[in-house]
Short mmCIF file of C-alpha atoms and ligand atoms in Angstrom, two decimals:
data_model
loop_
_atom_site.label_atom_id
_atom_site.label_comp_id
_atom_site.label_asym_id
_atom_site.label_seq_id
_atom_site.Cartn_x
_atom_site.Cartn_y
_atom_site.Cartn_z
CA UNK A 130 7.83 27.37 -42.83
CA UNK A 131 4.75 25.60 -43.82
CA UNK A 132 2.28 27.60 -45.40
CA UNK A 133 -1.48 27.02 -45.15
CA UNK A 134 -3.50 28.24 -48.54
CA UNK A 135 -4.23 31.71 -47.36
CA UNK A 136 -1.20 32.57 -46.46
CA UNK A 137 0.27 31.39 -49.63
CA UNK A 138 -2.54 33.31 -51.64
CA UNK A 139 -1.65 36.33 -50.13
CA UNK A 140 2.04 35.77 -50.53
CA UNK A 141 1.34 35.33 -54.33
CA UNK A 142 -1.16 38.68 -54.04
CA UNK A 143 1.56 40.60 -52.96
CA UNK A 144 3.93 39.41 -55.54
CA UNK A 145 1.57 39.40 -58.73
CA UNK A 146 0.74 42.99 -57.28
CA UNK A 147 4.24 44.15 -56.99
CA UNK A 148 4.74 43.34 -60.78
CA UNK A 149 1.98 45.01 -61.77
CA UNK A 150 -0.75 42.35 -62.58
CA UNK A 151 -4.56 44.32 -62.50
CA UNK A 152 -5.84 41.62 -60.65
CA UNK A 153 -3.40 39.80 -58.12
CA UNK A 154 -5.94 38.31 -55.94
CA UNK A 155 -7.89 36.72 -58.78
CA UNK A 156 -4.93 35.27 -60.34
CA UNK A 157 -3.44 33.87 -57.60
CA UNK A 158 -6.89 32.61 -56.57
CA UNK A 159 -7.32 30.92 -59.98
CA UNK A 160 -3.79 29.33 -60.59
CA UNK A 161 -3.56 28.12 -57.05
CA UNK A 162 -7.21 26.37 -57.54
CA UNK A 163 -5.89 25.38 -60.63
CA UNK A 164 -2.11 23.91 -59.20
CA UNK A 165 -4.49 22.03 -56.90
CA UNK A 166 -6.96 20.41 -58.87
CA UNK A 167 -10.06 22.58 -57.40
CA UNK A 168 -12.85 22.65 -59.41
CA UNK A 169 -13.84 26.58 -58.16
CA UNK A 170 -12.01 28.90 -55.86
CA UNK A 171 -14.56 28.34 -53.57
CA UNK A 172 -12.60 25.04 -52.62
CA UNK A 173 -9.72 27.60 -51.42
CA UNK A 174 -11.84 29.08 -49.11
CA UNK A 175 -13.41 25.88 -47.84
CA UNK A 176 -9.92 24.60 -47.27
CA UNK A 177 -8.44 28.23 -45.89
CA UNK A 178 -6.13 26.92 -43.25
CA UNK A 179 -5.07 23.55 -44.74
CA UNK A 180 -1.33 23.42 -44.70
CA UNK A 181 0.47 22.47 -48.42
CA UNK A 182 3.14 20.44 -49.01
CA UNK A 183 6.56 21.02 -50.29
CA UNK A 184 5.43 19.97 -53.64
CA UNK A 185 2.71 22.00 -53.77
CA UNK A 186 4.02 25.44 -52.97
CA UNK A 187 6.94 24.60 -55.61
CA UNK A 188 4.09 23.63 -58.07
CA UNK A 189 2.13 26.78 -57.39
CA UNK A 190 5.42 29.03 -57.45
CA UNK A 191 6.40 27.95 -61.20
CA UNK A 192 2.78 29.06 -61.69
CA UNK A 193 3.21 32.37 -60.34
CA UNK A 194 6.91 32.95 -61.90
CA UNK A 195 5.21 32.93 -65.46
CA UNK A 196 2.28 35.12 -64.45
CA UNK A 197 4.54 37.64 -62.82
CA UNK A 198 6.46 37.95 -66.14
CA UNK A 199 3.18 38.40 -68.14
CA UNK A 200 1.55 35.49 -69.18
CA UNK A 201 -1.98 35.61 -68.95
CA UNK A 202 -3.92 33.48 -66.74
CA UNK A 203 -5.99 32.03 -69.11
CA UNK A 204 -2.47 30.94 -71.43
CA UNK A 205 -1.09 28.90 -67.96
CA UNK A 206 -4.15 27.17 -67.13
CA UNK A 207 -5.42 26.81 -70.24
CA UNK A 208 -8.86 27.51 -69.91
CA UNK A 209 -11.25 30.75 -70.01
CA UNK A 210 -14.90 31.33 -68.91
CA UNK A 211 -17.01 32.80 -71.33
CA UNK A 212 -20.95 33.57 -71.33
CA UNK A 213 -20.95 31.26 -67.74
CA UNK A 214 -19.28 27.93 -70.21
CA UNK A 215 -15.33 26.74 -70.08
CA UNK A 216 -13.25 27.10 -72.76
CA UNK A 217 -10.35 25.46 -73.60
CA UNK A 218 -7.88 28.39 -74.93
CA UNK A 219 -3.47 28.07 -76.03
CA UNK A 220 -0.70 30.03 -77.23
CA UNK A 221 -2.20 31.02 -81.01
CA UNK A 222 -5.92 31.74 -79.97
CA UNK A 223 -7.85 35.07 -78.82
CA UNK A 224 -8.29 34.68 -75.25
CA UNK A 225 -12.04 35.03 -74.86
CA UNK A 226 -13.09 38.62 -73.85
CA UNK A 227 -16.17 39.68 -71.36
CA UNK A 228 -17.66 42.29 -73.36
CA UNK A 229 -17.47 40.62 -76.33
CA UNK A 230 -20.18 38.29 -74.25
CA UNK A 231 -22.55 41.51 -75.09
CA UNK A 232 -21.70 40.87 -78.79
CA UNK A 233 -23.13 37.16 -77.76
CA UNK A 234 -26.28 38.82 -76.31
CA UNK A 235 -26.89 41.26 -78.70
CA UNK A 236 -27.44 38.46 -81.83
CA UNK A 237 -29.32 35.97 -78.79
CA UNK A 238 -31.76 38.70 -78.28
CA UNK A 239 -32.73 38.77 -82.49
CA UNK A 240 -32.40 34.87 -82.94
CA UNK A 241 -34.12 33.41 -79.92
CA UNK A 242 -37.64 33.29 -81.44
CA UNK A 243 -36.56 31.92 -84.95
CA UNK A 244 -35.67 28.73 -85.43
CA UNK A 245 -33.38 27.56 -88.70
CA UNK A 246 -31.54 30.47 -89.14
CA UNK A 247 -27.81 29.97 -90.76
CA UNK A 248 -25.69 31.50 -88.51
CA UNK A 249 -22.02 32.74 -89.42
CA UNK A 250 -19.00 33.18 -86.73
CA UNK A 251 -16.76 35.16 -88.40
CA UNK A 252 -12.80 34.62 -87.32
CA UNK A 253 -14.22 32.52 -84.52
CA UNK A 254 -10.68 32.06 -82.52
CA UNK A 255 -11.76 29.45 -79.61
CA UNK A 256 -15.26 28.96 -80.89
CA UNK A 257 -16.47 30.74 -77.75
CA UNK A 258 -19.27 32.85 -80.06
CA UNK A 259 -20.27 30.16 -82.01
CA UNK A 260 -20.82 27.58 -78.92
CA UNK A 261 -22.29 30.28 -76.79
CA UNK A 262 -24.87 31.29 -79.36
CA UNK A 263 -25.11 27.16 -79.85
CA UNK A 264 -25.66 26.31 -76.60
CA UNK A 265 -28.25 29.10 -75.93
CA UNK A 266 -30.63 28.93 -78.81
CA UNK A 267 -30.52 24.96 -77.82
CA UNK A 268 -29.06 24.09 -81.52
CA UNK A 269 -32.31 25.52 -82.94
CA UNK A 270 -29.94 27.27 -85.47
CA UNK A 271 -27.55 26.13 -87.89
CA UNK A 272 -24.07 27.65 -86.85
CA UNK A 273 -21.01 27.62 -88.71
CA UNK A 274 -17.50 29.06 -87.03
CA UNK A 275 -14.90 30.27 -90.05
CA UNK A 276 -11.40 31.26 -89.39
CA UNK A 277 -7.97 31.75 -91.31
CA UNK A 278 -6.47 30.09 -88.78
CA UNK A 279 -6.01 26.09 -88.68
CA UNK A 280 -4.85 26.26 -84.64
CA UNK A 281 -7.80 28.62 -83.80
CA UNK A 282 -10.22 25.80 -85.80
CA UNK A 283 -8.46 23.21 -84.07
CA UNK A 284 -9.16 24.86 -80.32
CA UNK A 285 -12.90 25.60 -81.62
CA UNK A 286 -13.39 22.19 -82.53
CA UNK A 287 -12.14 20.62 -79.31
CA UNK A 288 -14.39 23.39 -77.56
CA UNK A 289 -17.51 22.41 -79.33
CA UNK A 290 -17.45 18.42 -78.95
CA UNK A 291 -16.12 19.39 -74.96
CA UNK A 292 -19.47 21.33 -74.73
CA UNK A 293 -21.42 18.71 -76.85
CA UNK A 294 -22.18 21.82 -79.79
CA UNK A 295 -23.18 20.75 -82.99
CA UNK A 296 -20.92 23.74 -84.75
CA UNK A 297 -19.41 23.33 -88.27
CA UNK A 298 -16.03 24.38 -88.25
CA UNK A 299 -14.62 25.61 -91.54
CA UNK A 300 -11.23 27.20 -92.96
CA UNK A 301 -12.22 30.72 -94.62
CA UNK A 302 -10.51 34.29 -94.78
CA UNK A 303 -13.84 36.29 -93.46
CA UNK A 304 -16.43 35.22 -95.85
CA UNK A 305 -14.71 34.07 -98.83
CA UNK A 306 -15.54 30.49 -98.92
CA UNK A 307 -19.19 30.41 -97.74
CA UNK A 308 -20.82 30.01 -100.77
CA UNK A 309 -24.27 30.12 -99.53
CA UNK A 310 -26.57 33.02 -98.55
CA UNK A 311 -26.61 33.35 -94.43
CA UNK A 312 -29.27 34.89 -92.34
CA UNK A 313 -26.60 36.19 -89.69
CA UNK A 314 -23.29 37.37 -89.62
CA UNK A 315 -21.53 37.76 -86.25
CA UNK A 316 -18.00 38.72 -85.89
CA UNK A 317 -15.27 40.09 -83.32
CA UNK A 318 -12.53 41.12 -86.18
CA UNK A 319 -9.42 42.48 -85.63
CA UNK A 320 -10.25 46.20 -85.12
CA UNK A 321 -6.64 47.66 -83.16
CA UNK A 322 -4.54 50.11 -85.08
CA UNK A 323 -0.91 49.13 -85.62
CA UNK A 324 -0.32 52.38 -84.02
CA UNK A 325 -2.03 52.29 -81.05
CA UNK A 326 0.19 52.81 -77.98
CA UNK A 327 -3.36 51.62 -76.10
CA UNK A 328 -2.74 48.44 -76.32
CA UNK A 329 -1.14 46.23 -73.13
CA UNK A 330 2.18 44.82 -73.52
CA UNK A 331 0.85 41.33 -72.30
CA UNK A 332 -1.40 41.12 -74.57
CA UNK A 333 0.96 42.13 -77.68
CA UNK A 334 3.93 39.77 -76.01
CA UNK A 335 1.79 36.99 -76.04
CA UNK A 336 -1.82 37.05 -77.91
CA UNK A 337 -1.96 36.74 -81.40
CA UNK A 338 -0.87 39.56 -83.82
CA UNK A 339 -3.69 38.81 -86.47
CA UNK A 340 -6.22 38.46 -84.35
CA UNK A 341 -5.97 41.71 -83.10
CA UNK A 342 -4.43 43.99 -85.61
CA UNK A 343 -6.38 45.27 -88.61
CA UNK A 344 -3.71 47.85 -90.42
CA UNK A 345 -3.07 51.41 -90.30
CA UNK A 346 -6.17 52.74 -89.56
CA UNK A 347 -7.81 49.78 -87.56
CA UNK A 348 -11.06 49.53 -89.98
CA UNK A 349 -9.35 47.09 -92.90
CA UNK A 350 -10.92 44.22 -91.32
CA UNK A 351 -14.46 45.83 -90.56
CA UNK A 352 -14.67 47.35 -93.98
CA UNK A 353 -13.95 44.10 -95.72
CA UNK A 354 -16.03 42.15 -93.93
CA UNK A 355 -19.17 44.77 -93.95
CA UNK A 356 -18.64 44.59 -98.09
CA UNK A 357 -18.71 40.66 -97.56
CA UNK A 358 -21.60 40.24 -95.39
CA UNK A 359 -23.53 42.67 -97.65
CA UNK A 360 -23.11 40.05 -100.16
CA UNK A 361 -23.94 36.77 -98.37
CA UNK A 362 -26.75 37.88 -96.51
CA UNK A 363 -30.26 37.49 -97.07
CA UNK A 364 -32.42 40.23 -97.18
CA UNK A 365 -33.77 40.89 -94.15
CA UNK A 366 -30.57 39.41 -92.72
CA UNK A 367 -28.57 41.50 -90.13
CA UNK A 368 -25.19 41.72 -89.13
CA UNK A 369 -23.32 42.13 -85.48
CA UNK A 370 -19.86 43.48 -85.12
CA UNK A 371 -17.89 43.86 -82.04
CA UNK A 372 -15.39 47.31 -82.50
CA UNK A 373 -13.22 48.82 -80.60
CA UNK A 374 -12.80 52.34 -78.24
CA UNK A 375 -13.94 55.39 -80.04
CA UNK A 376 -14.66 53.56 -83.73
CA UNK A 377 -18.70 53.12 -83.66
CA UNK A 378 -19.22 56.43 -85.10
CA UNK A 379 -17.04 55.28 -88.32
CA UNK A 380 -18.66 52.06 -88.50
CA UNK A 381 -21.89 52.94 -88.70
CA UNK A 382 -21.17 55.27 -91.62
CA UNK A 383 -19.72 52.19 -93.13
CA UNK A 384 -22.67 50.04 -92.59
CA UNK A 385 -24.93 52.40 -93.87
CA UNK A 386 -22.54 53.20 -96.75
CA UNK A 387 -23.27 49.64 -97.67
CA UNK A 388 -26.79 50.27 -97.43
CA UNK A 389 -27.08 48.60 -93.74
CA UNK A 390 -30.88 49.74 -91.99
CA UNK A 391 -31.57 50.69 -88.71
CA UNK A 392 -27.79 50.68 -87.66
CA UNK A 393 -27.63 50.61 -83.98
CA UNK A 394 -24.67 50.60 -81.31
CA UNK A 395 -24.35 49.21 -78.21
CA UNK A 396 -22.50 50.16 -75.02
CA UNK A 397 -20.48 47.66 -72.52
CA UNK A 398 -20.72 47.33 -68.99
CA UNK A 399 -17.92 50.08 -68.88
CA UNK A 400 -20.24 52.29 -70.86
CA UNK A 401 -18.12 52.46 -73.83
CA UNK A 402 -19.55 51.68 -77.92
CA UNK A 403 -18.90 48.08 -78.34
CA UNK A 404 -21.19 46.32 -80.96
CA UNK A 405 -22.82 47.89 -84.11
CA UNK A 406 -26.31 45.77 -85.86
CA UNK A 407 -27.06 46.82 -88.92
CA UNK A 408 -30.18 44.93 -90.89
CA UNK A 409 -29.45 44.19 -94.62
CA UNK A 410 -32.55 46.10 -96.71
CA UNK A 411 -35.66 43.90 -98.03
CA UNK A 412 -34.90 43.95 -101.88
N1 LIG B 190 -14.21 35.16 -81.88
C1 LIG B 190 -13.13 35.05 -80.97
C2 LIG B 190 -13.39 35.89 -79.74
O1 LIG B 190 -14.24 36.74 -79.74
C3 LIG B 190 -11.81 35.44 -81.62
C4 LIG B 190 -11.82 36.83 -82.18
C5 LIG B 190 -10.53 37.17 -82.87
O2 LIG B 190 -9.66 36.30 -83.06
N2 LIG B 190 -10.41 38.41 -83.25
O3 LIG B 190 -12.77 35.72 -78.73
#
């Protein structure tokens, strides 16, 4: 049989479906725009009933093999949108989350009418909070993106000169090896329990383990990092800090524990707390 590229997508639909993906139609849409060399789905749509060849279906079903047994999307084509930009993402890196994009909006909102400021990323994975912040604010900021981990620099790097971002890159364990006072501090830590059942088992199988997991109770990472950031910021300065389901209450007691103002918390387009501020008192 010779299948045309809606047929085939629906094929795939069905099969992605039947093994339990969330979101069979937009995977197979994306890897079969992606086995093709489209640059947007739209081109499937534009070229519904255009028959495939041999090669192309085989192509396309080694794609769908590895998402059926788990692999996320964003692992086989290598790429993940974020904040509306492209991001080149692998095995070893954080794929890039949509609500973290609120953390991105929440510290655009407080920065967009400054210009100067030192900016901090902290465990920056693919870069994609650093360069989205960059490429908003129009490099009116000076933005550095730390990590502990020399693939997740090497993916943010490649990120920021693909998206022509002026970010500094730099090997650090949260704030250790900043040695100068910073205005901001933003930061999507590892904030998951090793106990929580929550999580998917995609995500465990094939994300990394230490950029997701914090410890037993899911706050080591948070609490170290508030004690840092009380530290290296200025006065004045504030700090943003994506968490996860059901922690905002605790981490605003931290933050103000450490003496963090005006701590506020924001929900995510599911409604659920998502990102704590907290301003660092004038002394
Ligand atoms: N900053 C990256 C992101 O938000 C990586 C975060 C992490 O590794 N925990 O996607």
């Amino acid at each position: 049989m010779k299948w045309t590229i809606g047929a085939l997508l629906k094929r795939a639909t069905e099969i992605l479906r039947e093994r339990g993906s969330r979101s069979p139609r937009l995977d197979a849409e994306l890897l079969l725009s992606y086995s093709l060399g489209f640059k947007s789905r739209v081109e499937l749509y534009t070229n519904f009933d255009r028959p495939l060849t041999e090669e192309e279906v085989e192509n396309y079903r080694k794609l769908i093999v590895r998402r059926a047994k788990g692999e996320p999307v964003a692992y086989i084509t290598g790429r993940k949108e974020f904040f509306g930009f492209s991001f080149k993402v692998e095995r070893g890196v954080l794929i890039p989350r949509s609500e973290t994009e609120l953390l991105v909006e929440v510290v655009y909102e407080r920065v967009k009418d400054k210009e100067g400021l030192k900016i901090i990323d902290v465990g920056t994975g693919s870069g994609c909070i650093a360069i989205s912040l960059c490429k908003l604010t129009k490099n009116k900021h000076e933005i550095i993106g730390v990590d502990i981990s020399e693939k997740a620099l090497k993916v943010a790097k490649e990120n920021a000169e693909n998206l022509s971002c002026p970010v500094e890159f730099k090997k650090s364990n949260l704030l250790k090896e900043i040695n100068e006072k910073v205005d901001v501090v933003v930061s999507n830590p590892p904030y998951i329990s090793f106990d929580d059942k929550r999580v998917d088992r995609e995500v465990v199988k094939f994300e990394p383990a230490v950029a997701l997991f914090a410890g037993k109770t899911g706050f080591e990472v948070i609490e170290s990092l508030i004690k840092e950031a009380r530290e290296k910021l200025k006065p004045g300065g504030f700090i943003a800090l994506e968490f996860g389901e059901g922690q905002g209450e605790r981490v605003k007691e931290l933050l103000e524990e450490r003496g963090f103002k005006g701590v506020k918390i924001f929900k995510d387009l599911s409604g659920i707390d998502r990102v704590a501020l907290g301003v660092k008192e004038d002394v």
